XYZ file of C-alpha atoms in Angstrom:
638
model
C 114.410 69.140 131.911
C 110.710 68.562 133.026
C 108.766 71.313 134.918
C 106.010 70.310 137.135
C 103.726 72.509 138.030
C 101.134 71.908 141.072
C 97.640 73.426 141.673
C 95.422 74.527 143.980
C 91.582 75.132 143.680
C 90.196 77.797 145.571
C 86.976 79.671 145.506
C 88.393 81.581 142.948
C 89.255 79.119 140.110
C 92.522 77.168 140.025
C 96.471 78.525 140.422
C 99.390 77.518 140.835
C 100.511 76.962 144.135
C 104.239 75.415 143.403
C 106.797 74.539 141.058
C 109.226 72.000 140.510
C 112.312 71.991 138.441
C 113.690 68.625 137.560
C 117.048 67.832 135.765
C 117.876 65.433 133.006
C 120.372 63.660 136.417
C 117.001 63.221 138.323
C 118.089 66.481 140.742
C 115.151 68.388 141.402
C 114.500 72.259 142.878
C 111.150 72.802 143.733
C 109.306 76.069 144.966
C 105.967 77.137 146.853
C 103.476 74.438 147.849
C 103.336 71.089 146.219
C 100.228 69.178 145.901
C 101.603 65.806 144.281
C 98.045 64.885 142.928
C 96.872 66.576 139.853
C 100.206 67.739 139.210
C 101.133 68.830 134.891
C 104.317 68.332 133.503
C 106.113 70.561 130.714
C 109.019 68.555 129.083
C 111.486 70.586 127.289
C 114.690 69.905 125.371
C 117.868 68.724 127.453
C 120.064 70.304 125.201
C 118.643 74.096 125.339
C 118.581 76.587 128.206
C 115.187 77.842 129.867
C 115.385 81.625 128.131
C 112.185 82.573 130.288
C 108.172 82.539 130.623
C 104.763 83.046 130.077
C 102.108 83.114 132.853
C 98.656 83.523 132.389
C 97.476 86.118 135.555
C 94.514 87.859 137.148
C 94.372 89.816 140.589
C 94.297 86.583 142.768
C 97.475 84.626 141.093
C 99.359 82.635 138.818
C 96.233 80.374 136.265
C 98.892 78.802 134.174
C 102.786 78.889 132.883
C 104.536 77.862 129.900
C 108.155 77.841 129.028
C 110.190 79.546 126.655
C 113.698 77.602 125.650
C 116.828 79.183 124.195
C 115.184 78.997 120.635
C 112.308 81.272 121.331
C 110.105 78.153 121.652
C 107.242 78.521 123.881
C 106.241 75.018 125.402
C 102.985 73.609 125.992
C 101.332 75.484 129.167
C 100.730 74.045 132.743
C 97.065 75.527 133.599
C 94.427 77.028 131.385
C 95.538 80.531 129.747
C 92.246 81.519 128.428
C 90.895 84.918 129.096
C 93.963 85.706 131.496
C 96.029 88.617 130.557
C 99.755 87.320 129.712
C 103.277 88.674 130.971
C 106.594 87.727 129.856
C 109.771 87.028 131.899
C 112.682 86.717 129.444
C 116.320 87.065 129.777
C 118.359 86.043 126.312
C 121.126 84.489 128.225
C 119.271 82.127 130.193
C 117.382 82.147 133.695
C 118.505 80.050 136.795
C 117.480 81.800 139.222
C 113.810 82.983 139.984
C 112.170 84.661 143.052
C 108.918 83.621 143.641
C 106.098 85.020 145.899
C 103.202 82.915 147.560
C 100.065 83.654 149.492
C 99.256 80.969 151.998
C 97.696 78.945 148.937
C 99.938 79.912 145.722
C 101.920 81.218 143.689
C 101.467 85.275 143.009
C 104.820 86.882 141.460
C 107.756 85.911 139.798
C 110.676 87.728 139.090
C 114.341 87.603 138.031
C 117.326 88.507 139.817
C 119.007 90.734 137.091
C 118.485 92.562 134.273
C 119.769 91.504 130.645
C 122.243 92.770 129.255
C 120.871 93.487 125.938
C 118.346 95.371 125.320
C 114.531 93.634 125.394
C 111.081 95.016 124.766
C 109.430 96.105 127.633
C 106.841 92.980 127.532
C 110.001 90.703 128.241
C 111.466 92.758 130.937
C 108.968 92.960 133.144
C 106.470 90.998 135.113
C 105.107 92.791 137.785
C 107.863 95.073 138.638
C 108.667 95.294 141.362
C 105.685 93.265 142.644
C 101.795 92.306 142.257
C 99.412 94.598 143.848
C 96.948 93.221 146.334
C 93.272 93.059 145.445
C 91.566 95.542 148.099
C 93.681 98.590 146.165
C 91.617 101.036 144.308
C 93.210 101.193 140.882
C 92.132 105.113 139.524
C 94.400 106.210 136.487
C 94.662 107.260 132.835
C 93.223 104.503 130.374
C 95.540 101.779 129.267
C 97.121 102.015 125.887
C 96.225 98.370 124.719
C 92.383 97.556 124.702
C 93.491 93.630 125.534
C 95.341 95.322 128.897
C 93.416 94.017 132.089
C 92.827 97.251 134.059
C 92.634 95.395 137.056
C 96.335 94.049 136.655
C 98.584 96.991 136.286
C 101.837 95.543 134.455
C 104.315 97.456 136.677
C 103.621 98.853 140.047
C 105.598 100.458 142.972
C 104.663 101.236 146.295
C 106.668 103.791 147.861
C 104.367 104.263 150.810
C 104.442 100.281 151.523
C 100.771 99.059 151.482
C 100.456 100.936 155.345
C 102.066 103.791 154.420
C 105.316 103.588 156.463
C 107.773 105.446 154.368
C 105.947 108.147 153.625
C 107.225 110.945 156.000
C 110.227 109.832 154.519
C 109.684 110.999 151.039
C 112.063 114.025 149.776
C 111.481 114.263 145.952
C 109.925 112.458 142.962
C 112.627 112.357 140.227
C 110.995 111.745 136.036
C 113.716 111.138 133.242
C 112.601 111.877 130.132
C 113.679 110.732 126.502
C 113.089 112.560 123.643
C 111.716 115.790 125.315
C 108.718 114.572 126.285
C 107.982 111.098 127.067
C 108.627 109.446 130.626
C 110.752 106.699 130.799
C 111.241 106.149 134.382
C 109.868 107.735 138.143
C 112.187 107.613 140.964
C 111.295 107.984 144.744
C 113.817 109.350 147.034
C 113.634 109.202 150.746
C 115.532 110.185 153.787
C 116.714 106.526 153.962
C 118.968 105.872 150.993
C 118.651 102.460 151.605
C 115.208 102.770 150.619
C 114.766 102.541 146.766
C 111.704 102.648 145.016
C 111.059 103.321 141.397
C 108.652 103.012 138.463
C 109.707 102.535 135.133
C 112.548 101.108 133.178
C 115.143 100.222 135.853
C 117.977 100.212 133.058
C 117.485 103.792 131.756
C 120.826 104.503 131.874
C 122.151 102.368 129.614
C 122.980 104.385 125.919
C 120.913 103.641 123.374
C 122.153 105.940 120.873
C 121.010 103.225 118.269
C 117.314 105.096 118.737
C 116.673 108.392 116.691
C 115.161 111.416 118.580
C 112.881 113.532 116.951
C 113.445 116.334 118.596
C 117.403 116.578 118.532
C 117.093 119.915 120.502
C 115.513 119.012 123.443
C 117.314 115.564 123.760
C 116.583 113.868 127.131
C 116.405 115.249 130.863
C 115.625 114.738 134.448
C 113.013 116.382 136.683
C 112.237 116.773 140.151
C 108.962 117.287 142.609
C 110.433 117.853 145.883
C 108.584 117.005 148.481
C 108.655 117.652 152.030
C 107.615 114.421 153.470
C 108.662 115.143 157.219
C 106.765 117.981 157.246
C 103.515 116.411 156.497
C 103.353 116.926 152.729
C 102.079 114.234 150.532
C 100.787 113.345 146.703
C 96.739 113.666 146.849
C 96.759 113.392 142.893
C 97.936 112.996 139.742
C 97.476 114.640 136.164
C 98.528 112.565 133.492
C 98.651 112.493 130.044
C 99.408 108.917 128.232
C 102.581 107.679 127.073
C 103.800 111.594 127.759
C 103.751 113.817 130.947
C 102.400 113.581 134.372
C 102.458 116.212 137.454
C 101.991 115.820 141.109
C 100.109 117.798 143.172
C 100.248 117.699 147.048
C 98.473 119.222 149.723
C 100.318 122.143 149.820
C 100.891 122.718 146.287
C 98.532 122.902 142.909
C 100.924 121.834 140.209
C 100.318 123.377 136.773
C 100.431 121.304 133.524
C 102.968 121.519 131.633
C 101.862 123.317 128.336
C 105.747 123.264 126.427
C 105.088 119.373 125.187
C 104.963 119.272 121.555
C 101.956 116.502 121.208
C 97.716 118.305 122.214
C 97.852 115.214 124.135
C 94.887 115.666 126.568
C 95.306 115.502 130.469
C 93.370 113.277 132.699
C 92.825 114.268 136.822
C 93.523 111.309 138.682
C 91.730 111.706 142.362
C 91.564 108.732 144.218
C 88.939 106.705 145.853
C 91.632 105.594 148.747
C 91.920 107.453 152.236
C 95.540 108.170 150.992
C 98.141 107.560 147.921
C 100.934 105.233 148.571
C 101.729 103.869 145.210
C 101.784 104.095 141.793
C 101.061 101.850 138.560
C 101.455 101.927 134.752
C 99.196 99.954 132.022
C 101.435 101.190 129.344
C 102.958 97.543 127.880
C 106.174 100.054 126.338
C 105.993 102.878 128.685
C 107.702 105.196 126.971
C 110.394 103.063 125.945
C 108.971 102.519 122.225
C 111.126 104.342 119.972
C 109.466 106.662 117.697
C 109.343 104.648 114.187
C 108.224 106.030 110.731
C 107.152 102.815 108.535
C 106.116 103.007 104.639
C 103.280 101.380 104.158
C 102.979 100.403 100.103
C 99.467 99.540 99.251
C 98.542 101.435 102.456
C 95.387 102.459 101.214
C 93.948 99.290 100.119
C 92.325 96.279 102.003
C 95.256 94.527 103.614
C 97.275 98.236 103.696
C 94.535 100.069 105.534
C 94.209 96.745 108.243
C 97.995 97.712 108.503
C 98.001 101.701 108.932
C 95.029 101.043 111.415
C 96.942 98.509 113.903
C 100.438 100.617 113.188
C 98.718 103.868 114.714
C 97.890 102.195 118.271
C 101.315 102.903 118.990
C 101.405 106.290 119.735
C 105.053 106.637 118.540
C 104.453 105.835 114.967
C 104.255 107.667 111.936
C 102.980 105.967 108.673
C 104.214 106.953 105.150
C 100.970 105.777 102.641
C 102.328 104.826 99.145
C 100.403 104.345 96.287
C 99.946 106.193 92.691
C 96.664 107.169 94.180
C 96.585 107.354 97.756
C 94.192 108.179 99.869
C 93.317 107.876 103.965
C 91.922 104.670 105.031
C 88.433 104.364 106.378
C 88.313 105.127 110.157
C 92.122 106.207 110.958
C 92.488 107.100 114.973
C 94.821 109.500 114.490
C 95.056 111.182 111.147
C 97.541 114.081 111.747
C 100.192 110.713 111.911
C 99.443 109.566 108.236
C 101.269 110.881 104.886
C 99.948 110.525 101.621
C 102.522 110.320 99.132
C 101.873 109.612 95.634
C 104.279 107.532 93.693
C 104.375 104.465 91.274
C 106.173 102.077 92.301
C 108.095 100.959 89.490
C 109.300 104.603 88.996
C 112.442 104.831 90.617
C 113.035 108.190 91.362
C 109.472 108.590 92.595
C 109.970 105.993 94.905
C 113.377 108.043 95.729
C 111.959 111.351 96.914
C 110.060 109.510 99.027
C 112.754 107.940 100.962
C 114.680 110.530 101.036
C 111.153 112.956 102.513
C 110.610 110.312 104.971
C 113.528 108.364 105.912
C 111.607 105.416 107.210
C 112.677 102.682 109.506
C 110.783 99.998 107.962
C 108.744 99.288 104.755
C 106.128 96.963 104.623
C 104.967 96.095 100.677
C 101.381 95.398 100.515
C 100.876 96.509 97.208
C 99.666 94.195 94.120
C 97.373 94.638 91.124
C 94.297 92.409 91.445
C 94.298 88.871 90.918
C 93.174 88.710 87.579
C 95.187 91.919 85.714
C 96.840 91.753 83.239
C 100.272 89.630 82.991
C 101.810 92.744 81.868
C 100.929 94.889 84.722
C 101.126 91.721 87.445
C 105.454 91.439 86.450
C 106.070 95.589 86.578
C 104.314 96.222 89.100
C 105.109 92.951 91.609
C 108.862 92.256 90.026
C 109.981 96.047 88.869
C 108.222 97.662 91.882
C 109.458 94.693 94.330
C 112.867 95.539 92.728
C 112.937 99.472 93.015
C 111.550 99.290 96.469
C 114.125 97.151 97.700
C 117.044 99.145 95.775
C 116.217 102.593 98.017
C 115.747 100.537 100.694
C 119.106 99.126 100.792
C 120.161 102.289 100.416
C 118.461 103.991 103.013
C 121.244 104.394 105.731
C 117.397 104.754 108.017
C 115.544 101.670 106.851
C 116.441 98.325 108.264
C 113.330 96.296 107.870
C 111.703 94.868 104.875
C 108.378 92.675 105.211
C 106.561 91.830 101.693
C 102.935 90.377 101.448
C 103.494 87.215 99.601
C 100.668 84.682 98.277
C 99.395 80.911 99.152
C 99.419 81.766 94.798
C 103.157 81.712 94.908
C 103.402 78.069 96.036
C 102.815 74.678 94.935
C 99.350 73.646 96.470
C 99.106 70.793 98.650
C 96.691 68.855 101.238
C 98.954 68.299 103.928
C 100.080 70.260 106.642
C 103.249 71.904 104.585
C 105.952 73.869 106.490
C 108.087 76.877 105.299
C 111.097 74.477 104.769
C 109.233 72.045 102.706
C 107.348 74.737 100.178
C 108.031 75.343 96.808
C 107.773 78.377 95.264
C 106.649 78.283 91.249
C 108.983 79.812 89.039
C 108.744 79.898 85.292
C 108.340 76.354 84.031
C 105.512 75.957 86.159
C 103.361 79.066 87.294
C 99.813 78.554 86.210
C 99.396 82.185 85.757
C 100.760 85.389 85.646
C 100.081 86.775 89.582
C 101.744 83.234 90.745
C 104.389 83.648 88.874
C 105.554 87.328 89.964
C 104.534 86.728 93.464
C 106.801 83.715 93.749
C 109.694 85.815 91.794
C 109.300 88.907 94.110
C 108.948 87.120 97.232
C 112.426 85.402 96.256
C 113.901 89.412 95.524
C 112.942 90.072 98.519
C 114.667 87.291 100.963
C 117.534 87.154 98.230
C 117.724 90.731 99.911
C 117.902 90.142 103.664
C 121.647 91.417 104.612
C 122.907 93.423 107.681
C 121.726 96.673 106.707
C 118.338 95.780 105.627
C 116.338 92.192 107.360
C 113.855 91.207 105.127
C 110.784 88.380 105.738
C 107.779 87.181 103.511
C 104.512 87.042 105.034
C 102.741 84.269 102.892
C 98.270 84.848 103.301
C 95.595 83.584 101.662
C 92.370 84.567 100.777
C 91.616 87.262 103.313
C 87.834 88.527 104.816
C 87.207 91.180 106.892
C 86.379 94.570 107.683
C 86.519 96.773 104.225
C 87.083 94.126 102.157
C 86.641 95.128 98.539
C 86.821 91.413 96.780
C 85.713 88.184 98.720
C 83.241 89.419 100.651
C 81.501 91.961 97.895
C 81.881 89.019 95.899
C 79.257 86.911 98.577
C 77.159 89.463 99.599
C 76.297 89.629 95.259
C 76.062 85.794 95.192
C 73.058 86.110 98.222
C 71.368 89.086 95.677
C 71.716 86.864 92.694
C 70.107 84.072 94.474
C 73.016 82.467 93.209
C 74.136 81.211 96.493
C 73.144 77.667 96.876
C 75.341 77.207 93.795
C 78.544 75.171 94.151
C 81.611 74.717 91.435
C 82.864 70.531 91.816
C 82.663 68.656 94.720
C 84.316 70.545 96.834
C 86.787 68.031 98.332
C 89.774 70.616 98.152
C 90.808 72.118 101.634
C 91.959 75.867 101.538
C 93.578 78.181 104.368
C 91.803 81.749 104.896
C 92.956 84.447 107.022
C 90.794 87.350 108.976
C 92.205 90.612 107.958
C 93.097 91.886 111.017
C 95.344 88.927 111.694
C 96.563 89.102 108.759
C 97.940 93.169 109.136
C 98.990 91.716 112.768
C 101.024 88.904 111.186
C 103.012 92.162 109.122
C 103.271 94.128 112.583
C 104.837 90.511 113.986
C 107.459 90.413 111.046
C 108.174 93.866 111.313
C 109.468 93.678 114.790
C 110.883 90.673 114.830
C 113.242 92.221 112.215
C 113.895 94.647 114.378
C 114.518 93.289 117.905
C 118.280 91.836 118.277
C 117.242 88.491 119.702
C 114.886 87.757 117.101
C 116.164 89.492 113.545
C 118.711 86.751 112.822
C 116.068 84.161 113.345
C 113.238 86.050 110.989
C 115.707 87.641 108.429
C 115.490 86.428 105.265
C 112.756 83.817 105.665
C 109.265 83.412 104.766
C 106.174 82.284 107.304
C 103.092 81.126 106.290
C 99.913 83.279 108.050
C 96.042 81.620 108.496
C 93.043 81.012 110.845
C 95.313 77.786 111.430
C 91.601 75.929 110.345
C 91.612 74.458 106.917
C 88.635 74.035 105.300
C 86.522 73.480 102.354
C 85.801 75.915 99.892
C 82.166 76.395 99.425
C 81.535 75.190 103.838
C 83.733 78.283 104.010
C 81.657 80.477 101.892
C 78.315 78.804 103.245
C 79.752 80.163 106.870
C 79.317 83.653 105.298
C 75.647 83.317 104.103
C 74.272 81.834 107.590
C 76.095 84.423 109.398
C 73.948 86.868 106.659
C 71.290 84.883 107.446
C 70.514 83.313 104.064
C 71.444 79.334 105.746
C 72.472 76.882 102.691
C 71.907 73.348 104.096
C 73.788 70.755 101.795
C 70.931 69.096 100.377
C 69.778 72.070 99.188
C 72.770 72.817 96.852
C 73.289 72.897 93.325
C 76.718 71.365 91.953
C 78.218 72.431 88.572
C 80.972 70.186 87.347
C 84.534 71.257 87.327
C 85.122 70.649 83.660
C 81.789 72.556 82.767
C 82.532 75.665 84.580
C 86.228 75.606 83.192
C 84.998 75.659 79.475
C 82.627 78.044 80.294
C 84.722 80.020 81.516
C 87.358 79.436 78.516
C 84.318 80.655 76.455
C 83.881 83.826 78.259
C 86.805 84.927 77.577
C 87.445 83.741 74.191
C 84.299 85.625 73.061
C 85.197 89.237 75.071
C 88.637 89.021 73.392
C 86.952 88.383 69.604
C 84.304 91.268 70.563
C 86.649 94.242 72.854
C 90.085 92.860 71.307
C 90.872 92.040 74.693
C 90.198 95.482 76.184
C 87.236 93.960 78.586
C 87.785 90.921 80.653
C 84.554 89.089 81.733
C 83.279 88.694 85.222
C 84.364 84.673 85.305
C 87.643 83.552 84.113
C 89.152 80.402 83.876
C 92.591 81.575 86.219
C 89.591 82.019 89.395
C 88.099 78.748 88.619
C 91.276 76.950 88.199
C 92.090 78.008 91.081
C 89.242 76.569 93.161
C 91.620 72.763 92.220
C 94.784 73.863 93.883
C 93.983 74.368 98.108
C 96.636 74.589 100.220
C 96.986 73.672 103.972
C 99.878 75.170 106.100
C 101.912 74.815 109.399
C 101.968 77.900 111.376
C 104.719 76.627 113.614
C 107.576 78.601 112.479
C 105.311 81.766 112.929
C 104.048 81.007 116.412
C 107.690 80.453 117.402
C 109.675 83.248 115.906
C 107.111 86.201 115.649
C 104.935 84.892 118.449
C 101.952 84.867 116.491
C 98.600 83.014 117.369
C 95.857 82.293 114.758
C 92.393 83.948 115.273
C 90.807 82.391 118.584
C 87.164 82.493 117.617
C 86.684 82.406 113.727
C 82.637 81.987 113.642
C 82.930 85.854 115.350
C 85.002 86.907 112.809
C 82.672 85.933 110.343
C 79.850 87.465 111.652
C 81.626 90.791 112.131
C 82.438 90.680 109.008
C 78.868 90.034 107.620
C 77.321 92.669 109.734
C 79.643 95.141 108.392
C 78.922 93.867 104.945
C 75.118 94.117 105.031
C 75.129 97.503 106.482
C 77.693 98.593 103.929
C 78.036 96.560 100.744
């Protein structure tokens, strides 16, 4: 099938003003305005079915559209995407028929004409439900949820007034259902005229989902109603809201109160419009109330990587996070600590690990716990292989917990210079692990997707060297190098490529993994497998590093460094650690060892494809401004 997609430019940048659907039998479909000149094409696959889309949006229109086939692949986009909020318009089994909307220039909604039949996150369902507000609207509300969320494109919005108002008088009550006790799922309007149907919310509320634990069992879910006398005059002059939880109407004949029996100190906002009048209403909220309350284990939650993870887990306000570690503690900077446990158990203790379980019954456990690099080979196989082992053994056994994501290691596979996929990697195993973290990296990764069954969907998220934020080992490791003056220094001749991988993409990567394992449409794909996580820019070692120090603002230019052979810094290195084991017996390891500076020969360069197309992920968009977040952070803190 080809798509073509035509444009129009206006005063306000370029949309789409039509479509055209054209069949592998030359039959073509087209919609809106075409304009035949300037005109992009999306090809896709003859033998798969067009599962849905992406549009790029802002107040005005459509900027751009890609396509999503029956494999989750999302095709090459039509338009420019940038800096445009995204919606999704998915249905598993297929899409064939669309209803479009136009302006007198373009293209401004699209919509399906059904719902799915199984069940979808709220991101696919919806696409301006039930249509796009116009721009002259005063938008006044509670905050949205998700910092990327354009403010001034509300993802769902009703208007049960009509934009003039006409319905109105008609108005007899404002119905809420509500799951779990307290949060909103859906808003109905009711009006004199049944044929008039208006509503707010999850359309498909109805249908059970008894697969989704309640936490409060003995409240369950309900339905409310604001009556309201619409004939007689009376009308909604504002709102009180408080976010992902309650809201109340008041009118002008009656102050309602808040309701104070919720079981969250959730704090309520006063909305009181700008407008003459109210005649609609709009949500920001990308789940609204549909996410189901999860608990997630977090092991290694307090460290680097773990506390990136806790962080990003909390945004979602249904979330509870389980921190395990023999020594836990609460990361840097939590939002919301009152939704953290610290529980304190080693790993490779099986009946600690037990009691933990059994305390929090968690829906998920993500493993980002690992001894440093350079431990011992003794403590690198029990912890990685015996605590990869007892983790997964409670797991499996936890009737709760059916998702599984493990932090695996660019260290666990064979190094090489070209793009490598997942398919084509090699994981070291015995005969060939240069040292003792590759080695039980590559043996507990393989536990872990040996694991992936029914009960329990396991996936490997494969990083490299990470930087960010509260980094306690690259970047310390820099900022020491500027103090040393030792800087301008360079190990070989630095002709080895190597992925990296911003923290905060990399915790994202874990959220990714973790829901694809959980969504039906998308567990069957990511269960079991592995996906390899970067920046998506491979690059040299020591440019990479040199990045770091002119973001610090200690510049390197290349004639200005000093090279050190390979071979020279290996044997020194050998040295090193030939003389701390004669002198401590082995008890003290010295600062430079030969496993870090072999490792400096081995790169590796990756494929993110199988990651962009199962988990949706996207590789950090501006990695200079990584870097110099990072750096300021690190020379106010380090």
């Amino acid at each position: 099938m080809l798509i073509s997609v035509s444009f129009v430019d206006n005063p306000g940048g370029l949309f789409i003003s039509g479509l055209m659907f054209v069949g592998a039998d030359g039959v073509f479909e087209s919609l809106g305005y075409i304009h035949k000149s300037g005109m992009e094409h999306i090809t896709l696959p003859d033998d798969q079915y067009v599962r849905g889309f992406e549009v790029a949006i802002d107040m005005c229109g459509i900027r751009a559209i890609a396509a999503i086939t029956e494999d989750g692949t999302v095709s090459s986009w039509a338009g420019d995407p940038e800096d445009c909020p995204r919606r999704r318009i998915i249905d598993s089994e297929g899409i064939s028929f669309l209803v479009a909307g136009f302006d007198a220039l373009k293209l401004v909604s699209l919509s399906r004409d059904r719902i799915s039949r199984q069940v979808q996150e709220p991101r696919d369902r919806f696409l301006w439900y039930p249509e796009i507000p116009p721009p002259e609207l005063f938008f006044d509300g509670v905050l949205p949820l998700n910092e990327k969320t354009d403010r001034k494109v509300p993802i769902m919005t009703t208007f049960f007034g009509e934009n003039d108002g006409r319905y109105k008088t008609q108005m007899t009550a404002v119905g809420s259902h509500i799951f779990d006790w307290c949060h909103i799922i859906r808003i109905n309007f009711e009006f004199t005229d049944d044929s008039i149907q208006r509503c707010l919310g999850d359309v498909a509320f109805e249908v059970k989902r008894a697969d989704v634990p309640l936490r409060f069992e003995g409240h369950g879910n309900s339905v409310g109603f604001f009556e309201i006398d619409g004939g007689g005059g009376e009308e909604i002059v504002s709102l009180e809201a408080q976010t992902d939880e309650d809201f109340n109407l008041s009118t002008n004949r009656t102050e309602l109160l808040s309701n104070a029996d919720g079981p969250f100190d959730v704090p309520w906002t006063k909305v009181t419009p700008r407008g003459k009048k109210i005649i609609g209403m709009f949500s920001q909220g990308s789940g609204w109330g549909m996410e189901s309350p999860k608990r997630i284990l977090v092991a290694g939650g307090s460290g680097f990587l773990g506390g990136h993870i806790v962080r990003q887990l909390l945004k979602s306000a249904e979330t509870t996070v389980a921190i395990v570690s023999r020594h836990p503690k609460m990361p840097a900077d939590v939002a919301d600590e009152s939704r953290v446990l610290l529980h304190a158990a080693d790993l490779t203790v099986p009946k600690q690990i037990e009691q933990v379980f059994e305390t929090l019954k968690p829906h998920a456990v993500i493993h980002a716990a690992s001894p440093p690099y350079l431990d011992t080979p003794a403590n690198l196989m029990k912890a990685n292989i015996d605590g990869t082992k007892a983790l997964l053994k409670t797991a499996s056994a936890c009737a709760d917990t059916c998702a599984f994501v493990f932090t695996s290691s660019d260290s666990a596979v064979l190094p090489t210079q070209e793009p490598l996929s997942e398919d084509d990697s090699v994981l070291y195993d015995e005969t060939n692990a240069p040292n003792a973290y590759a080695m039980s990296k590559a043996t507990a990764e393989r536990l872990v997707l040996a694991s992936n069954s029914e009960q329990l969907r396991t996936a490997a998220v494969r990083i490299p060297a990470t930087y960010g934020e509260y980094d306690t080992n690259f970047v310390p490791q820099l900022i020491q190098s500027i103090r040393r003056k030792e800087h301008k220094m360079q190990v070989g001749n630095d002709t080895k490529v190597f992925e990296f991988l911003y923290v905060k993409k990399a915790a994202e990567a874990h959220i990714l993994a973790m829901t694809a394992l959980f969504d039906l449409e998308t567990r069957d794909k990511a269960g079991g497998q592995a996906f390899f996580i970067s920046n998506g820019k491979p690059q040299k070692f020591f440019d990479f590093c040199r990045k770091f120090y002119a973001a610090a603002g200690h510049p390197v230019a290349l004639e200005e460094v000093t090279r050190i052979p390979f071979p020279v810094m290996q044997a020194m290195a050998s040295m090193a650690e030939w003389v701390y084991w004669v002198l401590t017996l082995g008890y003290i390891k010295p600062g430079m060892r030969r496993t870090a500076i072999d490792h400096l020969d081995s790169g590796c360069c990756w494929s993110l494809e199988k990651a962009k197309r199962i988990l949706g992920y996207e590789p950090v968009a501006d990695q200079d401004e990584t870097i110099r977040k990072t750096m300021e952070w690190a020379m106010e803190t380090l």
